[in-house]
Short mmCIF file of C-alpha atoms and ligand atoms in Angstrom, two decimals:
data_model
loop_
_atom_site.label_atom_id
_atom_site.label_comp_id
_atom_site.label_asym_id
_atom_site.label_seq_id
_atom_site.Cartn_x
_atom_site.Cartn_y
_atom_site.Cartn_z
CA MET A 1 13.43 25.18 24.39
CA THR A 2 13.22 26.96 21.03
CA LYS A 3 9.71 27.83 19.85
CA PHE A 4 8.59 28.25 16.25
CA THR A 5 7.89 31.90 17.03
CA ASP A 6 11.59 32.38 17.91
CA LEU A 7 12.67 31.31 14.46
CA ASN A 8 11.95 34.38 12.32
CA LEU A 9 9.63 32.49 10.01
CA ASN A 10 7.05 34.29 7.88
CA PRO A 11 3.84 34.81 9.97
CA LYS A 12 1.84 33.03 7.26
CA VAL A 13 4.12 30.03 7.60
CA LEU A 14 3.70 30.15 11.38
CA LYS A 15 -0.05 30.11 10.90
CA ALA A 16 0.19 26.99 8.71
CA ILE A 17 2.43 25.28 11.29
CA GLU A 18 -0.07 26.01 14.00
CA GLU A 19 -2.85 24.59 11.85
CA ALA A 20 -0.74 21.48 11.28
CA GLY A 21 -0.80 21.05 15.06
CA TYR A 22 2.95 21.26 15.67
CA GLU A 23 3.83 22.63 19.08
CA ASN A 24 7.60 22.92 18.99
CA PRO A 25 10.31 22.57 16.38
CA THR A 26 12.16 19.26 16.33
CA PRO A 27 15.96 19.37 16.92
CA ILE A 28 16.78 19.31 13.19
CA GLN A 29 14.34 22.18 12.68
CA SER A 30 15.73 24.37 15.45
CA GLY A 31 19.25 23.60 14.21
CA ALA A 32 18.73 24.13 10.48
CA ILE A 33 16.05 26.82 10.17
CA PRO A 34 17.98 29.83 11.57
CA ALA A 35 21.02 29.16 9.34
CA ALA A 36 18.83 28.51 6.30
CA LEU A 37 16.95 31.77 6.88
CA GLU A 38 20.26 33.63 6.95
CA GLY A 39 20.99 32.22 3.51
CA ARG A 40 23.74 29.90 4.71
CA ASP A 41 24.37 26.39 3.40
CA VAL A 42 23.17 23.61 5.68
CA LEU A 43 24.42 20.08 6.02
CA GLY A 44 21.75 18.11 7.87
CA ILE A 45 22.68 14.64 9.00
CA ALA A 46 19.34 13.22 9.91
CA GLN A 47 17.02 10.54 8.77
CA THR A 48 13.40 10.45 7.94
CA GLY A 49 11.01 10.86 10.86
CA THR A 50 13.05 13.64 12.47
CA GLY A 51 11.04 16.44 10.84
CA LYS A 52 13.77 17.17 8.31
CA THR A 53 11.36 17.96 5.46
CA ALA A 54 9.93 20.91 7.36
CA SER A 55 13.47 21.95 8.32
CA PHE A 56 14.09 22.92 4.70
CA THR A 57 10.56 23.69 3.43
CA LEU A 58 9.73 26.25 6.16
CA PRO A 59 12.78 28.50 5.56
CA MET A 60 12.44 28.05 1.79
CA ILE A 61 8.85 29.29 1.82
CA THR A 62 9.82 32.21 4.04
CA ARG A 63 12.65 33.23 1.71
CA LEU A 64 10.74 32.63 -1.53
CA ALA A 65 7.66 34.52 -0.36
CA ARG A 66 9.47 37.62 -1.60
CA GLY A 67 10.01 37.72 -5.37
CA ARG A 68 8.42 36.08 -8.39
CA ALA A 69 9.22 33.22 -10.70
CA ARG A 70 10.06 33.68 -14.38
CA ALA A 71 9.05 31.35 -17.18
CA ARG A 72 11.19 28.22 -17.41
CA MET A 73 13.48 29.48 -14.66
CA PRO A 74 12.54 27.89 -11.35
CA ARG A 75 13.76 29.72 -8.28
CA SER A 76 14.41 26.69 -6.14
CA LEU A 77 14.95 23.00 -6.63
CA VAL A 78 14.42 20.02 -4.32
CA LEU A 79 15.96 16.73 -5.47
CA CYS A 80 14.60 13.49 -4.05
CA PRO A 81 15.69 9.90 -4.78
CA THR A 82 12.23 8.44 -5.37
CA ARG A 83 8.94 9.57 -6.82
CA GLU A 84 7.12 8.88 -3.58
CA LEU A 85 9.47 11.05 -1.57
CA ALA A 86 9.20 13.81 -4.14
CA ALA A 87 5.41 13.62 -3.94
CA GLN A 88 5.60 13.69 -0.16
CA VAL A 89 7.83 16.79 -0.20
CA ALA A 90 5.32 18.42 -2.58
CA GLU A 91 2.54 17.66 -0.08
CA ASN A 92 4.61 19.29 2.66
CA PHE A 93 4.92 22.43 0.54
CA ASP A 94 1.17 22.46 0.07
CA THR A 95 0.64 22.22 3.82
CA TYR A 96 3.13 24.85 4.91
CA ALA A 97 2.68 27.29 2.01
CA LYS A 98 -1.10 27.30 2.04
CA HIS A 99 -1.28 30.96 3.11
CA VAL A 100 1.55 32.10 0.83
CA LYS A 101 1.29 32.53 -2.91
CA LEU A 102 3.93 30.23 -4.33
CA THR A 103 3.88 28.04 -7.42
CA LYS A 104 5.40 24.61 -7.51
CA ALA A 105 5.86 21.77 -9.98
CA LEU A 106 6.63 18.13 -9.46
CA LEU A 107 8.87 16.49 -12.05
CA ILE A 108 8.83 12.74 -11.61
CA GLY A 109 9.00 9.79 -13.93
CA GLY A 110 5.84 7.99 -14.92
CA VAL A 111 3.91 11.24 -15.42
CA SER A 112 3.47 12.86 -18.85
CA PHE A 113 6.03 15.48 -19.92
CA LYS A 114 3.32 17.67 -21.38
CA GLU A 115 1.71 18.75 -18.12
CA GLN A 116 5.09 19.18 -16.48
CA ASP A 117 6.31 21.32 -19.40
CA ALA A 118 3.25 23.54 -19.13
CA ALA A 119 3.87 24.11 -15.41
CA ILE A 120 7.54 24.99 -16.01
CA ASP A 121 6.58 27.33 -18.85
CA ARG A 122 4.32 29.27 -16.52
CA GLY A 123 7.22 29.74 -14.10
CA VAL A 124 7.61 28.02 -10.74
CA ASP A 125 9.00 29.06 -7.39
CA VAL A 126 9.63 25.50 -6.25
CA LEU A 127 10.58 22.61 -8.48
CA ILE A 128 10.57 19.19 -6.83
CA ALA A 129 12.16 16.46 -8.91
CA THR A 130 13.88 13.14 -9.15
CA PRO A 131 17.33 13.60 -10.76
CA GLY A 132 16.71 11.56 -13.92
CA ARG A 133 13.47 13.31 -14.84
CA LEU A 134 14.96 16.71 -14.15
CA LEU A 135 17.86 16.06 -16.52
CA ASP A 136 15.44 14.74 -19.17
CA HIS A 137 13.60 18.06 -19.07
CA PHE A 138 16.85 19.97 -19.12
CA GLU A 139 18.14 18.07 -22.13
CA ARG A 140 14.92 18.72 -24.02
CA GLY A 141 15.72 22.40 -23.63
CA LYS A 142 12.60 23.05 -21.59
CA LEU A 143 14.24 24.16 -18.42
CA LEU A 144 16.92 26.59 -17.27
CA LEU A 145 18.63 26.08 -13.95
CA THR A 146 20.44 29.40 -13.92
CA GLY A 147 17.75 31.05 -11.80
CA ILE A 148 18.06 28.60 -8.90
CA GLU A 149 18.46 30.48 -5.64
CA ILE A 150 18.05 27.52 -3.28
CA MET A 151 18.85 23.89 -4.00
CA VAL A 152 17.98 21.02 -1.68
CA VAL A 153 19.35 17.50 -1.90
CA ASP A 154 17.21 15.19 0.20
CA GLU A 155 18.24 11.68 1.27
CA ALA A 156 21.66 11.92 -0.37
CA ASP A 157 22.70 8.52 0.97
CA ARG A 158 19.81 6.93 -0.92
CA MET A 159 20.87 8.82 -4.03
CA LEU A 160 24.27 7.23 -3.59
CA ASP A 161 22.74 3.75 -3.18
CA MET A 162 20.71 4.27 -6.32
CA GLY A 163 23.62 5.48 -8.43
CA PHE A 164 22.40 9.09 -8.75
CA ILE A 165 25.56 10.84 -7.56
CA PRO A 166 26.89 11.65 -11.08
CA ASP A 167 23.47 13.18 -11.91
CA ILE A 168 23.55 15.23 -8.72
CA GLU A 169 27.03 16.53 -9.54
CA ARG A 170 25.87 17.47 -13.01
CA ILE A 171 22.82 19.28 -11.65
CA PHE A 172 24.98 21.15 -9.15
CA SER A 173 27.19 22.31 -12.03
CA LEU A 174 24.14 23.60 -13.96
CA THR A 175 23.02 25.85 -11.12
CA PRO A 176 24.66 29.18 -10.19
CA PHE A 177 27.47 28.90 -7.68
CA THR A 178 25.82 31.69 -5.69
CA ARG A 179 22.91 29.39 -4.83
CA GLN A 180 22.18 28.34 -1.27
CA THR A 181 22.46 24.59 -0.72
CA LEU A 182 20.56 22.59 1.88
CA PHE A 183 21.88 19.05 1.89
CA PHE A 184 20.45 16.12 3.87
CA SER A 185 21.75 12.64 4.38
CA ALA A 186 21.22 10.00 7.04
CA THR A 187 24.87 8.95 6.90
CA MET A 188 28.11 10.54 5.74
CA ALA A 189 29.68 7.94 3.46
CA PRO A 190 33.04 9.07 1.98
CA GLU A 191 31.40 9.79 -1.38
CA ILE A 192 28.80 12.03 0.31
CA GLU A 193 31.56 13.77 2.26
CA ARG A 194 33.35 14.46 -1.03
CA ILE A 195 30.24 15.98 -2.63
CA THR A 196 29.53 18.19 0.36
CA ASN A 197 33.16 19.37 0.43
CA THR A 198 32.94 20.24 -3.25
CA PHE A 199 29.53 21.90 -3.47
CA LEU A 200 28.71 23.34 -0.04
CA SER A 201 30.38 26.40 1.29
CA GLY A 202 30.93 26.85 5.03
CA PRO A 203 27.76 24.88 5.85
CA GLU A 204 26.04 24.85 9.21
CA ARG A 205 26.32 21.22 10.20
CA VAL A 206 23.34 19.89 12.12
CA GLU A 207 23.61 16.30 13.18
CA ILE A 208 20.79 14.36 14.77
CA ALA A 209 22.00 11.21 16.51
CA ARG A 210 21.38 8.14 14.48
CA GLN A 211 18.36 6.24 15.57
CA ALA A 212 19.77 2.94 16.71
CA SER A 213 17.10 2.33 19.25
CA THR A 214 13.55 1.40 18.53
CA SER A 215 10.54 3.02 20.09
CA GLU A 216 9.41 1.55 23.41
CA THR A 217 5.85 1.51 22.09
CA ILE A 218 6.72 -1.17 19.54
CA GLU A 219 6.39 -4.76 20.66
CA GLN A 220 8.96 -6.83 18.79
CA ALA A 221 8.99 -10.54 18.13
CA VAL A 222 10.70 -13.01 15.84
CA VAL A 223 9.60 -16.40 14.56
CA MET A 224 12.42 -18.84 13.92
CA PHE A 225 11.31 -20.82 10.90
CA LYS A 226 12.99 -23.79 9.28
CA ALA A 227 11.42 -25.32 6.20
CA SER A 228 10.71 -29.05 6.20
CA ARG A 229 12.64 -29.24 2.94
CA LYS A 230 14.69 -26.62 1.18
CA ASP A 231 12.54 -26.65 -1.95
CA ARG A 232 9.47 -25.99 0.17
CA GLU A 233 10.87 -22.99 1.96
CA ALA A 234 9.11 -20.29 -0.07
CA THR A 235 5.72 -22.00 0.14
CA GLU A 236 6.00 -22.79 3.83
CA LYS A 237 7.25 -19.33 4.67
CA ARG A 238 4.21 -17.76 3.05
CA ARG A 239 2.07 -20.08 5.13
CA VAL A 240 3.83 -18.93 8.30
CA LEU A 241 3.04 -15.37 7.25
CA ARG A 242 -0.66 -16.14 6.86
CA GLU A 243 -0.78 -17.88 10.22
CA LEU A 244 0.94 -14.93 11.87
CA ILE A 245 -1.62 -12.57 10.41
CA ASP A 246 -4.47 -14.82 11.52
CA GLN A 247 -3.04 -15.11 15.01
CA GLU A 248 -3.11 -11.36 15.41
CA GLY A 249 -6.86 -11.46 14.69
CA GLU A 250 -8.70 -8.18 15.16
CA GLY A 251 -5.55 -6.57 16.59
CA ILE A 252 -4.10 -6.24 13.12
CA LYS A 253 -5.69 -3.12 11.69
CA ASN A 254 -3.23 -2.82 8.85
CA ALA A 255 0.35 -3.87 8.16
CA ILE A 256 3.35 -3.22 6.01
CA ILE A 257 4.99 -6.50 5.07
CA PHE A 258 8.61 -6.02 4.03
CA CYS A 259 10.49 -8.36 1.69
CA ASN A 260 14.17 -8.09 0.77
CA ARG A 261 13.58 -8.87 -2.90
CA LYS A 262 11.20 -7.36 -5.41
CA THR A 263 10.30 -10.83 -6.72
CA ASP A 264 9.13 -11.75 -3.24
CA VAL A 265 7.15 -8.52 -2.90
CA ASP A 266 5.12 -9.56 -5.94
CA MET A 267 4.91 -13.18 -4.94
CA VAL A 268 3.81 -12.54 -1.37
CA ALA A 269 1.21 -10.00 -2.49
CA LYS A 270 -0.24 -12.40 -5.05
CA SER A 271 -0.23 -15.25 -2.59
CA LEU A 272 -2.02 -13.24 0.09
CA LYS A 273 -4.55 -11.97 -2.43
CA LYS A 274 -5.20 -15.47 -3.57
CA TYR A 275 -5.99 -16.47 -0.02
CA GLY A 276 -8.47 -13.65 0.29
CA TYR A 277 -6.35 -11.13 2.16
CA ASP A 278 -6.63 -7.51 1.13
CA ALA A 279 -3.05 -7.04 -0.10
CA ALA A 280 -1.17 -5.11 -2.77
CA PRO A 281 2.52 -4.73 -3.65
CA ILE A 282 4.64 -1.63 -3.94
CA HIS A 283 8.14 -1.54 -5.39
CA GLY A 284 10.16 0.36 -7.93
CA ASP A 285 9.06 -1.70 -10.96
CA LEU A 286 5.40 -0.80 -10.73
CA ASP A 287 4.16 2.10 -12.77
CA GLN A 288 3.62 5.40 -11.03
CA SER A 289 -0.16 5.53 -11.15
CA GLN A 290 -0.36 2.08 -9.63
CA ARG A 291 2.10 2.98 -6.86
CA THR A 292 0.19 6.14 -6.05
CA ARG A 293 -3.13 4.30 -6.05
CA THR A 294 -1.79 1.60 -3.76
CA LEU A 295 -0.24 4.07 -1.32
CA ASP A 296 -3.29 6.29 -1.21
CA GLY A 297 -5.43 3.23 -0.58
CA PHE A 298 -3.20 2.17 2.29
CA ARG A 299 -3.06 5.65 3.82
CA GLU A 300 -6.82 5.99 3.63
CA GLY A 301 -7.47 2.58 5.16
CA ALA A 302 -8.95 1.08 1.99
CA LEU A 303 -6.05 -1.38 1.71
CA LYS A 304 -5.07 -3.52 4.68
CA PHE A 305 -1.76 -5.14 3.73
CA LEU A 306 0.96 -3.27 1.88
CA ILE A 307 3.77 -5.53 0.68
CA ALA A 308 6.86 -3.42 0.18
CA SER A 309 10.54 -3.27 -0.61
CA ASP A 310 12.78 -1.06 1.52
CA VAL A 311 13.32 1.58 -1.12
CA ALA A 312 9.65 1.92 -2.01
CA ALA A 313 8.62 2.31 1.61
CA ARG A 314 11.50 4.50 2.75
CA GLY A 315 10.46 7.80 4.19
CA LEU A 316 6.79 7.15 3.58
CA ASP A 317 4.72 8.77 6.21
CA VAL A 318 1.64 6.76 7.11
CA PRO A 319 0.61 7.90 10.57
CA SER A 320 -1.21 4.81 11.75
CA VAL A 321 0.22 1.37 11.02
CA SER A 322 -0.62 -1.31 13.59
CA HIS A 323 1.87 -3.96 12.41
CA VAL A 324 5.10 -4.33 10.51
CA ILE A 325 5.97 -7.82 9.39
CA ASN A 326 9.44 -8.60 8.09
CA PHE A 327 8.94 -11.47 5.72
CA ASP A 328 12.75 -11.47 5.60
CA VAL A 329 15.30 -10.23 8.11
CA PRO A 330 16.78 -7.15 6.40
CA GLY A 331 20.36 -7.46 5.16
CA HIS A 332 21.29 -4.12 6.74
CA ALA A 333 20.49 -3.92 10.43
CA GLU A 334 19.65 -0.21 10.11
CA ASP A 335 16.86 -1.05 7.70
CA TYR A 336 15.24 -3.00 10.54
CA VAL A 337 15.01 0.21 12.57
CA HIS A 338 13.54 2.06 9.57
CA ARG A 339 11.09 -0.69 8.81
CA ILE A 340 9.68 -1.13 12.25
CA GLY A 341 9.63 2.64 12.74
CA ARG A 342 6.63 2.62 10.34
CA THR A 343 4.56 1.41 13.28
CA GLY A 344 4.29 2.75 16.84
CA ARG A 345 4.44 6.33 15.55
CA ALA A 346 3.57 9.32 17.69
CA GLY A 347 3.32 7.29 20.87
CA ARG A 348 0.84 4.76 19.45
CA ASP A 349 1.33 1.06 20.13
CA GLY A 350 2.66 -1.05 17.35
CA LYS A 351 3.87 -4.56 16.76
CA ALA A 352 6.77 -5.77 14.63
CA ILE A 353 7.13 -9.45 13.79
CA THR A 354 10.06 -10.86 11.84
CA ILE A 355 10.35 -14.25 10.18
CA CYS A 356 13.88 -15.63 10.45
CA THR A 357 15.21 -18.66 8.58
CA PRO A 358 18.45 -20.34 9.70
CA ARG A 359 20.20 -18.53 6.84
CA ASP A 360 19.17 -15.16 8.31
CA GLU A 361 20.42 -15.80 11.83
CA LYS A 362 23.58 -13.75 11.31
CA ALA A 363 21.53 -10.81 10.07
CA LEU A 364 19.26 -11.18 13.09
CA ASP A 365 22.33 -11.08 15.39
CA ALA A 366 23.33 -7.81 13.71
CA VAL A 367 19.84 -6.39 14.27
CA GLU A 368 19.87 -7.38 17.93
CA GLY A 369 23.36 -5.90 18.27
CA LEU A 370 22.16 -2.60 16.82
CA VAL A 371 18.98 -2.27 18.83
CA GLN A 372 20.78 -3.68 21.87
CA LYS A 373 18.13 -6.04 22.97
CA GLN A 374 17.05 -9.56 22.51
CA ILE A 375 13.92 -9.80 20.44
CA THR A 376 11.27 -12.13 21.87
CA ARG A 377 11.16 -15.51 20.12
CA LEU A 378 7.72 -16.73 19.06
CA GLU A 379 6.84 -20.28 18.26
CA ASN A 380 6.29 -21.13 14.62
CA PRO A 381 2.51 -20.59 14.34
CA VAL A 382 2.22 -23.52 11.92
CA LYS A 383 1.96 -26.43 14.34
CA PRO A 384 4.21 -29.46 13.73
CA ALA A 385 1.23 -31.71 13.00
CA ALA A 386 -0.04 -29.32 10.36
CA ARG A 387 3.44 -29.09 8.90
CA LYS A 388 3.66 -32.87 8.65
CA ALA A 389 0.22 -33.18 7.18
CA ALA A 390 1.08 -30.63 4.56
CA ALA A 391 4.42 -32.14 3.73
CA PRO A 392 3.60 -35.10 1.45
CA ALA A 393 1.64 -33.08 -1.07
CA GLU A 394 3.87 -30.10 -1.36
CA ASP A 395 1.39 -27.63 -2.67
CA SER A 396 -1.61 -28.77 -0.76
CA THR A 397 -1.20 -25.82 1.60
CA ASP A 398 -0.80 -23.19 -1.01
CA THR A 399 -2.78 -24.43 -3.94
CA ALA A 400 -5.74 -25.60 -1.93
CA LYS A 401 -8.79 -23.46 -2.30
CA PRO A 402 -8.61 -20.68 0.28
CA LYS A 403 -10.57 -21.41 3.41
CA PRO A 404 -13.88 -19.59 3.66
CA THR A 405 -12.91 -18.14 7.06
CA ARG A 406 -9.95 -16.38 5.52
CA ARG A 407 -11.92 -15.25 2.53
CA SER A 408 -14.45 -13.67 4.80
CA ARG A 409 -11.81 -11.29 6.11
CA SER A 410 -11.29 -9.69 2.80
CA LYS A 411 -13.13 -7.30 0.58
CA PRO A 412 -15.10 -8.97 -2.20
CA ALA A 413 -12.76 -7.70 -4.91
CA ALA A 414 -9.78 -9.38 -3.29
CA GLN A 415 -11.43 -12.79 -3.52
CA LYS A 416 -11.07 -13.06 -7.23
CA PRO A 417 -8.15 -14.94 -8.65
CA ASP A 418 -5.33 -12.61 -9.48
CA THR A 419 -6.38 -11.46 -12.91
CA SER A 420 -5.75 -7.85 -12.11
CA THR A 421 -2.03 -7.99 -12.68
CA SER A 422 -0.98 -4.79 -14.35
CA PRO A 423 1.29 -4.78 -17.38
CA ALA A 424 3.98 -3.38 -15.14
CA GLU A 425 3.69 -6.28 -12.76
CA ALA A 426 3.56 -8.82 -15.52
CA ASN A 427 6.54 -7.38 -17.32
CA PRO A 428 8.47 -5.21 -14.95
CA VAL A 429 10.97 -2.72 -16.23
CA VAL A 430 14.16 -3.18 -14.26
CA GLU A 431 14.94 -0.06 -12.28
CA VAL A 432 17.92 0.49 -10.01
CA GLU A 433 16.61 -0.24 -6.56
CA GLN A 434 19.57 -1.12 -4.36
CA PRO A 435 23.01 -2.22 -5.40
CA GLN A 436 22.98 -5.24 -3.15
CA GLN A 437 19.87 -6.38 -4.96
CA ALA A 438 21.38 -6.04 -8.38
CA PRO A 439 22.10 -9.72 -8.98
CA VAL A 440 18.53 -10.52 -8.12
CA GLN A 441 17.19 -8.06 -10.67
CA ALA A 442 18.08 -10.42 -13.44
CA VAL A 443 15.77 -12.87 -11.78
CA GLN A 444 13.19 -10.20 -11.23
CA GLU A 445 12.57 -9.99 -14.91
CA LYS A 446 11.29 -13.51 -14.68
CA PRO A 447 7.83 -12.89 -13.17
CA ALA A 448 6.66 -12.25 -16.72
CA ARG A 449 7.12 -15.95 -17.24
CA SER A 450 5.53 -16.77 -13.95
CA GLN A 451 2.32 -15.47 -15.44
CA ASP A 452 2.13 -18.29 -17.95
CA ARG A 453 3.78 -20.76 -15.63
CA PRO A 454 1.94 -21.25 -12.36
CA GLN A 455 3.99 -20.73 -9.20
CA GLN A 456 3.57 -23.00 -6.26
CA ASP A 457 1.02 -20.91 -4.50
CA VAL A 458 0.00 -18.41 -7.07
CA GLY A 459 -0.70 -20.96 -9.73
CA THR A 460 -4.18 -21.37 -11.03
CA GLY A 461 -4.44 -24.87 -12.36
CA SER A 462 -3.76 -28.24 -10.80
CA LYS A 463 -0.91 -29.63 -12.86
CA PRO A 464 0.45 -33.13 -12.34
CA ASN A 465 2.46 -33.28 -9.16
CA LYS A 466 5.74 -34.24 -10.73
CA SER A 467 6.08 -31.27 -13.02
CA ARG A 468 4.77 -28.93 -10.34
CA SER A 469 7.33 -29.93 -7.79
CA SER A 470 10.24 -29.81 -10.19
CA ARG A 471 9.14 -26.32 -11.22
CA GLY A 472 8.81 -25.38 -7.60
CA ARG A 473 12.34 -26.50 -6.96
CA ARG A 474 13.72 -24.42 -9.80
CA ASP A 475 11.84 -21.35 -8.67
CA ASP A 476 13.04 -21.68 -5.13
CA ARG A 477 16.63 -22.18 -6.19
CA ARG A 478 16.67 -18.84 -7.90
CA ASP A 479 16.78 -16.98 -4.62
CA GLU A 480 18.93 -19.55 -2.93
CA LYS A 481 22.45 -18.53 -2.04
CA VAL A 482 25.53 -20.69 -2.19
CA VAL A 483 26.74 -20.92 1.39
CA GLY A 484 30.15 -21.35 2.98
CA MET A 485 32.05 -18.75 0.97
CA GLY A 486 32.59 -16.16 3.68
CA ASP A 487 30.92 -12.79 4.11
CA HIS A 488 33.02 -10.44 2.10
CA MET A 489 32.71 -11.42 -1.51
CA PRO A 490 31.06 -9.91 -4.56
CA SER A 491 27.38 -10.72 -4.24
CA PHE A 492 27.06 -12.36 -7.68
CA ILE A 493 29.38 -15.12 -6.53
CA ALA A 494 26.82 -16.06 -3.93
CA LEU A 495 24.18 -16.87 -6.49
CA SER A 496 23.61 -20.31 -7.87
CA PHE A 497 24.79 -21.00 -11.42
CA ASP A 498 21.24 -21.29 -12.70
CA GLU A 499 20.56 -17.81 -11.51
CA ARG A 500 23.65 -16.30 -13.07
CA ARG A 501 22.80 -17.88 -16.36
CA ALA A 502 19.26 -16.54 -16.04
CA GLY A 503 20.77 -13.02 -15.74
P1 AMP B 1 9.97 13.93 8.16
O1 AMP B 1 11.20 13.62 8.97
O2 AMP B 1 10.11 15.20 7.42
O3 AMP B 1 9.60 12.78 7.28
O4 AMP B 1 8.75 14.17 9.17
C1 AMP B 1 8.15 13.14 9.89
C2 AMP B 1 6.79 13.52 10.46
O5 AMP B 1 6.92 14.50 11.48
C3 AMP B 1 5.82 14.12 9.46
O6 AMP B 1 4.58 13.45 9.63
C4 AMP B 1 5.66 15.55 9.85
O7 AMP B 1 4.36 16.02 9.56
C5 AMP B 1 5.92 15.51 11.35
N1 AMP B 1 6.51 16.75 11.89
C6 AMP B 1 7.42 17.56 11.32
N2 AMP B 1 7.75 18.56 12.13
C7 AMP B 1 7.04 18.40 13.26
C8 AMP B 1 6.95 19.14 14.50
N3 AMP B 1 7.67 20.22 14.73
N4 AMP B 1 6.11 18.67 15.44
C9 AMP B 1 5.39 17.55 15.23
N5 AMP B 1 5.42 16.82 14.09
C10 AMP B 1 6.24 17.23 13.12
#
């Protein structure tokens, strides 16, 4: 087996690796590092969790340790699809370069240009950026890319999903053709293949088998849930979620709760908060400082429930997550593997629970096909009697005052009604998150209205029943799909007419 000491890395980098507690290089590291140190291009086909970040940062630091940066002319560039990933890569540089004198700057949206300009002016060895923000700086004439010796594209398949490929091509064309390129993608879609054929020269191809299996340390279960009435689905589903959390009792140390839609991320977070659970949302529409605060809180154990979209949580490295709950079955089976891989890390035990409505059964079949096992079925934790009792007064479950027992689980701050909504939450700026979510984004601009108009379970007042339930029905219909039209059709066709008009 290859050892780090066999890899020709700078001794100061080796020291930092030892301090990080790594014993041996992972397969992507032993495959990519030697070629990268020779100055060759690398095409790494690997996903997050394989140690791919170190597979490019370690050789970069070793190579950049010689030489000095000039003002406004960074020597290397790492492009990441999201701000969180960029920040995570920057953290990796800090860890591995702590004994080497290198300067770095992080160019991400949501942070003031002024500080970033000042860092670039001083000269940086490593520039870590999201494509849009990098081009903004370039267009303002603050940055020259002609000094780039090494360029990294991380998570290229996500860049493709998010519509960044034209930006990436442009950035490639602004850098010298003599640069070394280290290119990483979890999959090789035709468009990615085209880019690598155009911009990489004779790359060392290192492919790490796609993770189709889930860790044995993760206990998986699914709750089959059918609403008593279609217009009550959202409310009842959130109740199932609360019951699931309660059932886990002390065993649930913390959890990431995944939703397929950004609207649901907000809604579920607000609902849980209202019931006294320590919960906060994270998705692409929230402003950067809020996202960072939420993530830091979750990492440090100050926040118990992180409600997330796939893109926001992708690649995030939180070492100890006891539970993953899929509020929705993911539309892409591979996302299931990514999601539940947030728990059961490094040999720890973890639990993944998925809520599946009849509409999601096909997606669940795809998940079970991919992971090649049948996921244990759990009974709906909301007992039939309770369901019946709750049925006549639709909102009695969700609008009732939270029970004191539940409140007692939370921190005092979380018990307040949700008055802490940030401007970004109240009036989200629509950001490209995932193409398949695009039709829903039109709807996602609506939560602004939901602030003045109480939702079923996040509402504050007790309005007359009639108007409440008719509102509830409209809200629920927004996310409702028209069924019976086959699988392969443009996604906007699957939306109800109300929703299309709303867009
Ligand atoms: P990544 O795939 O870059 O997101 O890395 C996933 C996790 O693996 C991170 O927490 C790294 O700190 C950790 N890691 C990276 N390389 C190694 C290694 N050689 N041994 C143990 N852990 C590692």
